[in-house]
Coordinates of C-alpha atoms in Angstrom, one line a residue:
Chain A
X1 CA 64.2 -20.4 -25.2
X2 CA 67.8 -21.5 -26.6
X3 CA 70.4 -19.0 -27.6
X4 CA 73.4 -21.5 -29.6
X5 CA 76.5 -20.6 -27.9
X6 CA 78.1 -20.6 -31.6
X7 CA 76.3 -17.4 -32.3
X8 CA 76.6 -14.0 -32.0
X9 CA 73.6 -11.5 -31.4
X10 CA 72.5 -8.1 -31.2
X11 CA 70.4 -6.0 -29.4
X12 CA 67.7 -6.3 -31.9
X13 CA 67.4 -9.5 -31.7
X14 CA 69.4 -10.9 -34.5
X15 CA 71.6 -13.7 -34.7
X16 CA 75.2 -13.9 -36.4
X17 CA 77.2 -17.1 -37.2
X18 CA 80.4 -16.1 -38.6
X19 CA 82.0 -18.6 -41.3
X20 CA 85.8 -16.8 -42.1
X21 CA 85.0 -13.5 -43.5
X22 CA 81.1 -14.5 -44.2
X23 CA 78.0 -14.7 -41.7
X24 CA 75.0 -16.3 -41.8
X25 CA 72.3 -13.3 -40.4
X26 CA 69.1 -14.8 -38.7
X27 CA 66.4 -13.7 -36.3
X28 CA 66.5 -15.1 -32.2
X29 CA 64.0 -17.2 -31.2
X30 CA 62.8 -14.4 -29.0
X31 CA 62.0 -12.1 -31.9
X32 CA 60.3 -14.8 -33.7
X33 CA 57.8 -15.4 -31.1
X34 CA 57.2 -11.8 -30.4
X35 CA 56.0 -11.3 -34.6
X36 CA 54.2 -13.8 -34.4
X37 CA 53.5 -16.2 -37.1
X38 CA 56.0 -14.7 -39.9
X39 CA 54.2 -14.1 -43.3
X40 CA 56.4 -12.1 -45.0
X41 CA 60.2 -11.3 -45.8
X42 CA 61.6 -8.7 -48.3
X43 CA 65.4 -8.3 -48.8
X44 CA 66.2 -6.3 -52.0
X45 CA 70.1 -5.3 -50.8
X46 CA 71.5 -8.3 -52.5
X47 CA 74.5 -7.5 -53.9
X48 CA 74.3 -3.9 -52.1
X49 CA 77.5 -2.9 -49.4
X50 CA 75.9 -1.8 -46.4
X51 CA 76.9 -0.2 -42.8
X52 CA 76.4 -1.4 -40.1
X53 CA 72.6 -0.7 -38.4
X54 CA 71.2 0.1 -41.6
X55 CA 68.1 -1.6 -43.0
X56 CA 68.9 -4.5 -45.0
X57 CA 65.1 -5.6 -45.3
X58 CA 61.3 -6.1 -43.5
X59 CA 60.4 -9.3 -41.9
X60 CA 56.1 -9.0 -41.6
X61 CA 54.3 -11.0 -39.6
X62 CA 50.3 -11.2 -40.2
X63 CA 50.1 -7.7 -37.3
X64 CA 53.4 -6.3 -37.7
X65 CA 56.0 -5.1 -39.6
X66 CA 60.0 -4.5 -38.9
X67 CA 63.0 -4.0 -40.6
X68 CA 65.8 -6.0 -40.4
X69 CA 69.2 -4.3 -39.5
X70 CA 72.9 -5.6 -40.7
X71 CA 74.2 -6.7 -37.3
X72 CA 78.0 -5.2 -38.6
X73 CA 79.1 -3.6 -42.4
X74 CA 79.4 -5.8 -45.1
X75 CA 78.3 -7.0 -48.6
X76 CA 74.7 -8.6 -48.6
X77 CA 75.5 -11.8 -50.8
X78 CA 72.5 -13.9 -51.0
X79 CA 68.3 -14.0 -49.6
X80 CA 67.6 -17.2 -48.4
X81 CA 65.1 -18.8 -51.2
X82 CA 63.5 -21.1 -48.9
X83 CA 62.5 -18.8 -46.8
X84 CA 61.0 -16.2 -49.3
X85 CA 58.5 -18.6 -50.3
X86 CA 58.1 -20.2 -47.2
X87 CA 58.2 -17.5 -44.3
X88 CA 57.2 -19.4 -41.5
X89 CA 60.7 -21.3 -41.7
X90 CA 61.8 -18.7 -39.6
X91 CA 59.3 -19.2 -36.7
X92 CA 59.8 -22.5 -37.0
X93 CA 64.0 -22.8 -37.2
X94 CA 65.4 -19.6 -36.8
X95 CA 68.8 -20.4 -36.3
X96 CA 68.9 -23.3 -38.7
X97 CA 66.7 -22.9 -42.3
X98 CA 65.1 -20.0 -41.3
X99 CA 68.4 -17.8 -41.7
X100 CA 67.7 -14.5 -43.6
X101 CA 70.6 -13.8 -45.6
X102 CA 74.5 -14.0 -46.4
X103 CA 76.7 -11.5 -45.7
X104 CA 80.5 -10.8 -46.5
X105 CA 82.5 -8.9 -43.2
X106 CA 83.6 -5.7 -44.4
X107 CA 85.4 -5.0 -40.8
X108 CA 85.7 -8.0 -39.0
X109 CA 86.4 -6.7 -36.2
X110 CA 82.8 -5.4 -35.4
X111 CA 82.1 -8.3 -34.3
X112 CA 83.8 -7.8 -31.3
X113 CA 81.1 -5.6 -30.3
X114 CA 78.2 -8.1 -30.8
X115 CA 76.6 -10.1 -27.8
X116 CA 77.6 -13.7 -27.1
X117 CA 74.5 -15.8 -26.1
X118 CA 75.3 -15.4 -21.9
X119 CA 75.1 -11.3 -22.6
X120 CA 72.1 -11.5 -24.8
X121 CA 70.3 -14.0 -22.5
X122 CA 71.2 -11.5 -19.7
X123 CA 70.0 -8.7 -22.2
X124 CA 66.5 -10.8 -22.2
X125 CA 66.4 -11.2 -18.3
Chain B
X1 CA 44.0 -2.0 -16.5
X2 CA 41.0 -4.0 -15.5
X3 CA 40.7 -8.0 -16.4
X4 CA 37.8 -9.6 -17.2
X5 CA 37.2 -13.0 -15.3
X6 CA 38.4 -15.2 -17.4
X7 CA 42.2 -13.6 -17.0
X8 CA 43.8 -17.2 -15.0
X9 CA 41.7 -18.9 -17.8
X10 CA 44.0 -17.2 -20.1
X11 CA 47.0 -17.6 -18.4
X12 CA 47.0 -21.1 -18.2
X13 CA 46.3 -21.8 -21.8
X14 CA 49.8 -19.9 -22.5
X15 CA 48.0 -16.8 -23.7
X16 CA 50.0 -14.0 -24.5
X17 CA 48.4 -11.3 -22.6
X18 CA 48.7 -7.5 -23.7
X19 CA 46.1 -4.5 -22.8
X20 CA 43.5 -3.8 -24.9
X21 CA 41.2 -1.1 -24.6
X22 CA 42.1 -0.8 -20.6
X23 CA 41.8 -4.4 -20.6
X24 CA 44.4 -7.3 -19.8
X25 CA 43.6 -9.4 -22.9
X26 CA 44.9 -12.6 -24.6
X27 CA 46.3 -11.0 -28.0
X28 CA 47.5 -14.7 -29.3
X29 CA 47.6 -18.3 -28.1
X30 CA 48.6 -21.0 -30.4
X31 CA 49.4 -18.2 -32.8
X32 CA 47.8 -16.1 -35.2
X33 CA 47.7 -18.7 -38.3
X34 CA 46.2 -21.4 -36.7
X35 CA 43.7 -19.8 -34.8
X36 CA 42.0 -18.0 -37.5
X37 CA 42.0 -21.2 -39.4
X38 CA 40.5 -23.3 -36.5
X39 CA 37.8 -20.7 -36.3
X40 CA 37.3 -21.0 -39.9
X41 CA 37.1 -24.7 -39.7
X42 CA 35.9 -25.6 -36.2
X43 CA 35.7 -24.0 -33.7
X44 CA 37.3 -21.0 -31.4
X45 CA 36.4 -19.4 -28.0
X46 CA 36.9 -16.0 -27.5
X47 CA 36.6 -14.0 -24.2
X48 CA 34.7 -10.8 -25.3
X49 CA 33.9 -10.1 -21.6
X50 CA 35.3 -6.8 -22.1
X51 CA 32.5 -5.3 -24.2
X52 CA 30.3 -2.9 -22.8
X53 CA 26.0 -3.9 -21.9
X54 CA 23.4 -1.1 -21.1
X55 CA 20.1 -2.0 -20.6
X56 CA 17.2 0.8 -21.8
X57 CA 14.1 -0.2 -20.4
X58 CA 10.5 1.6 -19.6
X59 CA 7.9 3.2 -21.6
X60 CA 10.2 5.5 -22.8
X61 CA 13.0 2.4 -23.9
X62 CA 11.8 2.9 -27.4
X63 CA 11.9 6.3 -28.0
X64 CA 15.3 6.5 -26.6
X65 CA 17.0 3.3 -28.8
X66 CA 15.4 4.9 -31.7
X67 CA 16.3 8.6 -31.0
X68 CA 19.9 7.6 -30.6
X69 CA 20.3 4.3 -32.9
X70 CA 20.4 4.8 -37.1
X71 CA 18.8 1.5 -38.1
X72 CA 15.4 1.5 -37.4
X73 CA 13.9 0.0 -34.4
X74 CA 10.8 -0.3 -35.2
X75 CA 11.5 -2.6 -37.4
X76 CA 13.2 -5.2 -34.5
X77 CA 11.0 -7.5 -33.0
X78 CA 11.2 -9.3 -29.6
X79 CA 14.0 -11.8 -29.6
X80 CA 15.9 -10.6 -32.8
X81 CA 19.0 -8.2 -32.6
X82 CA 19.9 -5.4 -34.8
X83 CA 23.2 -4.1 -36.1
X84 CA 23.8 -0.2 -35.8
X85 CA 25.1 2.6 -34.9
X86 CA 25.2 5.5 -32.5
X87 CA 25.6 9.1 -35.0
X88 CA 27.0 11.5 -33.5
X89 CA 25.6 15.5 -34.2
X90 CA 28.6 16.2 -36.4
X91 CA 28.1 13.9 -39.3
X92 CA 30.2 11.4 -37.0
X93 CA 29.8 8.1 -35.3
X94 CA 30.0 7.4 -31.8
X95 CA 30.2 4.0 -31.9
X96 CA 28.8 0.7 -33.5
X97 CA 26.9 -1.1 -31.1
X98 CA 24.1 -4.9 -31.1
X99 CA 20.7 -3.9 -30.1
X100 CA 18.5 -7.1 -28.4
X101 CA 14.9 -6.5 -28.3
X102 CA 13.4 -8.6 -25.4
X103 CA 9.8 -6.9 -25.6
X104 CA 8.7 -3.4 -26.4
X105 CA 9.7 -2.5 -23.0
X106 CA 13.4 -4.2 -22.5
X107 CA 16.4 -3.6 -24.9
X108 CA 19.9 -4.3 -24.5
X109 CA 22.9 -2.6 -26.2
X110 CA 26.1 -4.2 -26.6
X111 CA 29.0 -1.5 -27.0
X112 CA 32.6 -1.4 -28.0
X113 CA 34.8 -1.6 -24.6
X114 CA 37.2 1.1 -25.9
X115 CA 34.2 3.3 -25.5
X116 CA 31.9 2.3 -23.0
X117 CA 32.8 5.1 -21.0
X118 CA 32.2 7.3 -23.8
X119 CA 28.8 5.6 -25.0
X120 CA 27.4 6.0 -21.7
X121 CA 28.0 9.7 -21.4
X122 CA 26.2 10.0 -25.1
X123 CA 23.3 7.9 -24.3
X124 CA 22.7 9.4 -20.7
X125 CA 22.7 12.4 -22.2
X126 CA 20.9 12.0 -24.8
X127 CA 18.5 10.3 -22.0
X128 CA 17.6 13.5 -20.5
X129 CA 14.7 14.7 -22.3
X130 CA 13.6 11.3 -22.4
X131 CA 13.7 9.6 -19.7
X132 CA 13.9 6.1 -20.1
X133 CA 15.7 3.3 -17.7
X134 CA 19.1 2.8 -18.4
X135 CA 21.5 1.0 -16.3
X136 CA 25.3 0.1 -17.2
X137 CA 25.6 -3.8 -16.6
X138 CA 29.1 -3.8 -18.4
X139 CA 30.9 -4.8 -15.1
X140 CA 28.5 -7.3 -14.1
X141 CA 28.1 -9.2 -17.2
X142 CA 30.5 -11.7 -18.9
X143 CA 30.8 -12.6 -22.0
X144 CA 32.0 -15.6 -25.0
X145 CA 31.7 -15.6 -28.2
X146 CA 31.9 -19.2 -29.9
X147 CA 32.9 -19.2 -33.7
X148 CA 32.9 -21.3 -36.3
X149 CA 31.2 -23.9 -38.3
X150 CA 30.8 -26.6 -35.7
X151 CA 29.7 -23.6 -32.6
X152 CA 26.9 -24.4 -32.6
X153 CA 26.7 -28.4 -33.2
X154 CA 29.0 -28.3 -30.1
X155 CA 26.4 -25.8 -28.1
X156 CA 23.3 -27.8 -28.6
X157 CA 25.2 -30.7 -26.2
X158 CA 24.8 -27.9 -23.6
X159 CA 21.3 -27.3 -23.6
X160 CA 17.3 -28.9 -24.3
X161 CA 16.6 -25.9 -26.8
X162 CA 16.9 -26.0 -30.2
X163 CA 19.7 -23.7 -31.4
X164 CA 20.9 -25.3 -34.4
X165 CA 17.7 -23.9 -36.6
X166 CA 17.8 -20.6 -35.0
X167 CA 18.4 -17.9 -37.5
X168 CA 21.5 -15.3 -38.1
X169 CA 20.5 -12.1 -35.2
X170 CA 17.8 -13.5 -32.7
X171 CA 18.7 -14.6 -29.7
X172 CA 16.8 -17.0 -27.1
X173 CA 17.1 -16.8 -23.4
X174 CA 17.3 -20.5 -22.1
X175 CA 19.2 -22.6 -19.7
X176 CA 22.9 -23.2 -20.8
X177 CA 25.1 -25.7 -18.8
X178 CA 23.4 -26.2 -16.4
X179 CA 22.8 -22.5 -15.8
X180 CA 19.3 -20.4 -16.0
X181 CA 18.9 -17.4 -17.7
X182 CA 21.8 -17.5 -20.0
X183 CA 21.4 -15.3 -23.1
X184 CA 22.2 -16.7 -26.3
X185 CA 22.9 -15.0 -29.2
X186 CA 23.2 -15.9 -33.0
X187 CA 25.9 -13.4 -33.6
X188 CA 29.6 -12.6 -34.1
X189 CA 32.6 -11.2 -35.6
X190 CA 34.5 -13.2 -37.5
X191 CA 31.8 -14.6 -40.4
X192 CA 32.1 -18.4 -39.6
X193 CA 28.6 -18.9 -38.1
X194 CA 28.4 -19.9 -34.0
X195 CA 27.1 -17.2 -31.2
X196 CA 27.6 -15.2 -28.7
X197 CA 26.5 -15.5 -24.7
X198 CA 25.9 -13.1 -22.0
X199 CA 25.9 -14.0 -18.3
X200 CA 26.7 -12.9 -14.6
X201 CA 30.0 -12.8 -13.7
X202 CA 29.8 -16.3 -10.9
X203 CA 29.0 -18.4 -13.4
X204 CA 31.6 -17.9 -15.7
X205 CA 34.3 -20.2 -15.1
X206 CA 31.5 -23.2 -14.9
X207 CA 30.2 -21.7 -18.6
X208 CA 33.9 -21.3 -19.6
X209 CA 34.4 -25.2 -18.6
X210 CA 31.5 -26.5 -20.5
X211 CA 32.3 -24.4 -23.7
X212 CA 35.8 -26.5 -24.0
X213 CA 34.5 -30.0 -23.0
X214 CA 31.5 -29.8 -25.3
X215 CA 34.3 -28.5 -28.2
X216 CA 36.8 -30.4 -27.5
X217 CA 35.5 -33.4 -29.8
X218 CA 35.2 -30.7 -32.5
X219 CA 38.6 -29.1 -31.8
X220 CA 38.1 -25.9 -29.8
X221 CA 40.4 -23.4 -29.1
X222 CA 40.9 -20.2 -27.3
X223 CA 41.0 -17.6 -29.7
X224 CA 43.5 -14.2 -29.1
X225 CA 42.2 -11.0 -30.2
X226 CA 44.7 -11.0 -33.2
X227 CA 42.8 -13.8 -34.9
X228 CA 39.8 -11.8 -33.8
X229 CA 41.1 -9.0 -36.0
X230 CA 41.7 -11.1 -39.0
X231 CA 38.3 -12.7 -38.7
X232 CA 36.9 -9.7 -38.7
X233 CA 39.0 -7.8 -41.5
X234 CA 38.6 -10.5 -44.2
X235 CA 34.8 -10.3 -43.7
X236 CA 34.8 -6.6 -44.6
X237 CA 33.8 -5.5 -40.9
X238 CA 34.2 -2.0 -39.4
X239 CA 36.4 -2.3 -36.7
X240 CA 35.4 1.4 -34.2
X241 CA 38.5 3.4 -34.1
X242 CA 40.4 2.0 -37.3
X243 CA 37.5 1.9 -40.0
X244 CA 35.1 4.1 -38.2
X245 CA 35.3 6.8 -35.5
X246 CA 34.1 10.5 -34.2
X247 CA 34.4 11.7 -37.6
X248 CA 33.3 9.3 -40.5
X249 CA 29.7 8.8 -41.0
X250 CA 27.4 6.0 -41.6
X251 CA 26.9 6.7 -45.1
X252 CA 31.1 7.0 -45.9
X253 CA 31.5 3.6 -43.8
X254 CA 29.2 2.5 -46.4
X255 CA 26.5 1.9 -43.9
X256 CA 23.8 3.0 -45.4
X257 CA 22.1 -0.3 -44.7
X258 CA 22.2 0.2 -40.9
X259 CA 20.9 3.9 -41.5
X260 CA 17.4 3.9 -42.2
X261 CA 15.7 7.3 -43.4
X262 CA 12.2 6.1 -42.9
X263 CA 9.2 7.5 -41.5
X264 CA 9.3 7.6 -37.5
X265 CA 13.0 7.4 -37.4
X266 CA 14.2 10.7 -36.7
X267 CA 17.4 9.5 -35.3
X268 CA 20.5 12.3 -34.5
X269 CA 21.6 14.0 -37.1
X270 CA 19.0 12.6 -39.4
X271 CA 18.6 15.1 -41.6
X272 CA 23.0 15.9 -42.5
X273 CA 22.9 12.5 -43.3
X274 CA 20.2 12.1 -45.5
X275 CA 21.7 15.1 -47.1
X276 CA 25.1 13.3 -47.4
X277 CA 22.7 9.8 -48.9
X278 CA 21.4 12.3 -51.8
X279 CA 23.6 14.2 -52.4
X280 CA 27.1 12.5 -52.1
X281 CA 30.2 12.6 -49.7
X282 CA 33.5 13.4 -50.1
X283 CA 35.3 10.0 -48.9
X284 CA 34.3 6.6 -49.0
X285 CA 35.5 3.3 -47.6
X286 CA 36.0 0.7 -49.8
X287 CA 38.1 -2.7 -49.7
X288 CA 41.0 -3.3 -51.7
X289 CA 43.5 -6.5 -52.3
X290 CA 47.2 -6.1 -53.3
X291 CA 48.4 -7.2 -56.3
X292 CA 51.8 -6.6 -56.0
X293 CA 53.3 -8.0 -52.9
X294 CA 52.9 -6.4 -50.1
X295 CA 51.0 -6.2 -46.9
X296 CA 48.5 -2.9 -46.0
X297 CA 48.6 -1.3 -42.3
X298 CA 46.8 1.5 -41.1
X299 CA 47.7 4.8 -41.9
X300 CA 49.3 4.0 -45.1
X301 CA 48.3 6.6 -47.5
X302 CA 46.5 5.1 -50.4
X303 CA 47.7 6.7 -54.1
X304 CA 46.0 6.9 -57.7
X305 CA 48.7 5.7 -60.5
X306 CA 50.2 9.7 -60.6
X307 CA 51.5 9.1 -57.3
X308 CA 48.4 11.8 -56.1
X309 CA 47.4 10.8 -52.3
X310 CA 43.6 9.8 -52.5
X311 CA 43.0 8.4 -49.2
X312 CA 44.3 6.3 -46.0
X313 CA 44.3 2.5 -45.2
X314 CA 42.0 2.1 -42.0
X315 CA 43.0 -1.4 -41.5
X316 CA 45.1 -3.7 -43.1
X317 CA 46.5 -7.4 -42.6
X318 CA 48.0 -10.6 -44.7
X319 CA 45.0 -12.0 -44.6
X320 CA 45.5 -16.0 -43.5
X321 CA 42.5 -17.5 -45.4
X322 CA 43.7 -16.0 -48.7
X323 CA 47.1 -15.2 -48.4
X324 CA 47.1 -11.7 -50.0
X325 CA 47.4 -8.4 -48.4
X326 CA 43.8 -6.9 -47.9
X327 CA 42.5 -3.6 -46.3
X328 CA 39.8 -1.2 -46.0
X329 CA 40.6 2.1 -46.6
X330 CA 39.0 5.9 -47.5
X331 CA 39.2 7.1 -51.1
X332 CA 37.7 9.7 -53.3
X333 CA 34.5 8.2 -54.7
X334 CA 36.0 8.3 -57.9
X335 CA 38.2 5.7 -57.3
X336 CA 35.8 3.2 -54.9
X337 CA 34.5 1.3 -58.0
X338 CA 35.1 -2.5 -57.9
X339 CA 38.6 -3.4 -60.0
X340 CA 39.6 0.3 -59.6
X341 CA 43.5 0.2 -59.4
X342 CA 44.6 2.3 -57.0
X343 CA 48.3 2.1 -55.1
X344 CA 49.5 1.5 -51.5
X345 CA 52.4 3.6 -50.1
X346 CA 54.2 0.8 -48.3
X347 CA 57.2 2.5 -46.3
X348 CA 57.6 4.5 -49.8
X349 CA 57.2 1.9 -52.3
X350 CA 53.9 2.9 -54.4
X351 CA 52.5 -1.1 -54.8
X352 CA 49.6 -1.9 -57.0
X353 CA 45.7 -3.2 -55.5
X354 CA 42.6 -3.0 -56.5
X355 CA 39.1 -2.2 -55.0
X356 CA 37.2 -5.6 -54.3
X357 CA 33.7 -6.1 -53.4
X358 CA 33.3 -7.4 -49.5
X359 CA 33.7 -9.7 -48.2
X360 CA 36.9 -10.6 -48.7
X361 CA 36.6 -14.2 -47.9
X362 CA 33.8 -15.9 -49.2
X363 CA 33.9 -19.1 -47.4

């Protein structure tokens, strides 16, 4: 499985690639092939400021549900179209078009405690 | 855990193995999507080796399948199989269960393998009084289920008997790859035609073999047990444990078709559930499909349009065929009419479905 060396990830299996004071929040390969085939992905934050760790959505696959977690605090800008009517984007690219949503960085310097992809290859043994 | 023999098959084909009623079982291949649609289409194999088989056989074999079973065996002749269930003497069901009629003398019952352990207890004791011959042959026999539209086009390569006019539960025993004494089955799970076949363990990887060369042309492939679920669910069948279990009965499963109150079938608990037939019952199961977006799981409580809980989703999935969220759950039986709105707490949101006739997918 590939882990980008660009991005930054979390212990639940999110992805984070920063872009100034915006990030690009996406699912790991890993958690994609543990769902499954992807079905279904709700985000109704947009526009909402949210702490880090809380739920910013669901992401259902056809036997499973979970939700999705802001990897650090910010402003949830925008819900990938593509990939609300097209789920399986994120099995299929999920560090490319399968990204979930936008954020804005409330504290930028949260992401110092996020995972580079060495740690959260380790993290997967 | 235990493993059935087809566990390195498995392994090979990049199964993704979890356990599954004390089994280690393939949960997904390919993935979930694909598989349900190949089975739909073509043609899947599943490994159902972990089900459970007694024998009941004797003078008595009879009176014992009938004294425990609700449909009515009398009515089974020899080489046709029946669809029922084991009540339970609380207004309960044991378990669902396949009974094969080889003569008046020989039956066969094919058991959940969650509750093998379970069913033989019941039917042993239930046994006592009676005194037929029952013997457990669950870890001695192996078994495959092939699905789908082209099953049993692909099957006939492997045998000189005619299968491909045999009719929907009967079974034949014949010679099957080569094999003698292989029994074939017109019967499955997931509503896209094929069969099922039971056989000794040492012959299984030979079987296994000949099942995916004679499919290959028609596209076989292994099938996890999370298509199996989704097969199953968007035909409208009880799955033991989610739709059915200790405490629903026959007649709130909406099995009244497997529970026959005829003469000479004075099956357990006969006369509660006739009661419950006449007279009424306080739950029923019904299927529903969202209409707002959302997906169904088990244990969601089901809601009328105050917001009042009326029941609980029993199973629940997106279902692949028709890309809706569909369930089965238990309502008041004021509310199991077909087009009846009800609402699906998902995670707190109250979204809107409505009670549609089974099966869900009508091919």
């Amino acid at each position: 499985m590939k882990y980008p060396g660009n991005l930054l990830y979390t212990k639940d299996h999110e992805w984070l690639k920063i872009e100034g004071d915006e990030a690009y929040v996406g699912i790991t390969e890993f958690a994609q092939g543990e769902l499954g085939d992807i079905v279904y992905i709700e985000v109704n934050t947009v526009g909402e400021t949210l702490n880090k760790e809380e739920a910013f959505g669901t992401i259902e696959a056809v036997k499973t549900v979970s939700d999705l977690f802001m990897p650090v605090s910010g402003e949830v800008l925008e819900f990938n179209s593509e990939i609300e009517a097209s789920p399986d984007v994120v099995n299929k690219d999920p560090y490319g078009k399968g990204w979930i949503v936008k954020i804005k960085l409330t504290d930028l310097s949260q992401t110092k405690e996020l995972l580079t992809a060495d740690k959260y290859s380790e993290l997967l043994g | 855990m235990k493993a059935t023999i087809f566990k390195d098959k498995h392994e090979s084909l990049g199964g993704k193995m979890v356990e599954f009623a004390g089994f280690y079982m393939p949960v997904q291949f390919e993935g979930i999507n694909v598989e349900h649609e190949t089975v739909r289409k073509a043609i899947g194999l599943f490994d159902v080796s972990h089900m459970g088989e007694f024998w009941v056989e004797g003078i008595k074999a009879f009176e014992l399948c009938q004294k425990v079973s609700t449909n009515n065996v009398a009515a089974l002749t020899d080489g046709k199989v029946q669809y029922s269930c084991f009540p339970n003497d609380k207004g309960g069901i044991v378990d669902d269960f396949l009974l094969y009629r080889f003569n008046e003398q020989k039956y066969l019952m094919v058991v959940n393998a969650a509750n093998i352990e379970k069913d033989w207890a019941w039917v042993s004791k239930q046994n006592e009084s009676i005194g037929a011959k029952i013997t457990n042959a669950s870890d001695d026999t192996s078994q495959l289920a092939v699905q789908g539209p082209l099953a049993l086009k692909a099957m006939q390569k492997l045998t000189k008997e005619s299968i491909l006019d045999m009719e929907y539960y009967t079974f034949k025993v014949i010679t099957f790859a080569g094999i003698e004494n292989v029994l074939f089955s017109i019967t499955g799970y997931t509503g896209a035609g094929g069969c099922e076949i039971y056989f000794p363990h040492n012959v299984g990887n030979k079987i296994f073999d000949a099942v995916m060369e004679a499919g290959k042309e028609f596209g076989i492939k292994p099938i996890g047990l999370a298509a199996r679920d989704t097969l199953r669910l968007e035909m409208g069948f009880c799955l033991y444990g989610n739709d059915i279990n200790d405490t629903t009965s026959p007649i709130e499963a909406k099995l009244g078709w497997i529970t026959k109150f005829v003469e000479g079938n004075d099956f357990i608990n006969r006369p509660a559930l006739e009661k419950q037939k006449n007279e009424g019952v306080s739950k029923t199961l019904v299927g529903f499909e969202m209409i707002d977006k959302g997906i169904p799981r088990q244990h969601y409580p089901i809601l009328d349009s105050k917001s009042n809980i009326i029941g609980e989703v029993t199973s629940g999935t997106m279902s692949p065929s028709l890309k809706v969220g569909i369930g089965m759950g238990y309502v008041k039986p004021e509310f199991s009419k077909i087009d009846t709105e009800i609402f699906i707490d998902i995670r707190g949101k109250a979204l809107k479905a409505k009670v549609v006739k089974l099966p869900f997918y009508k091919g």
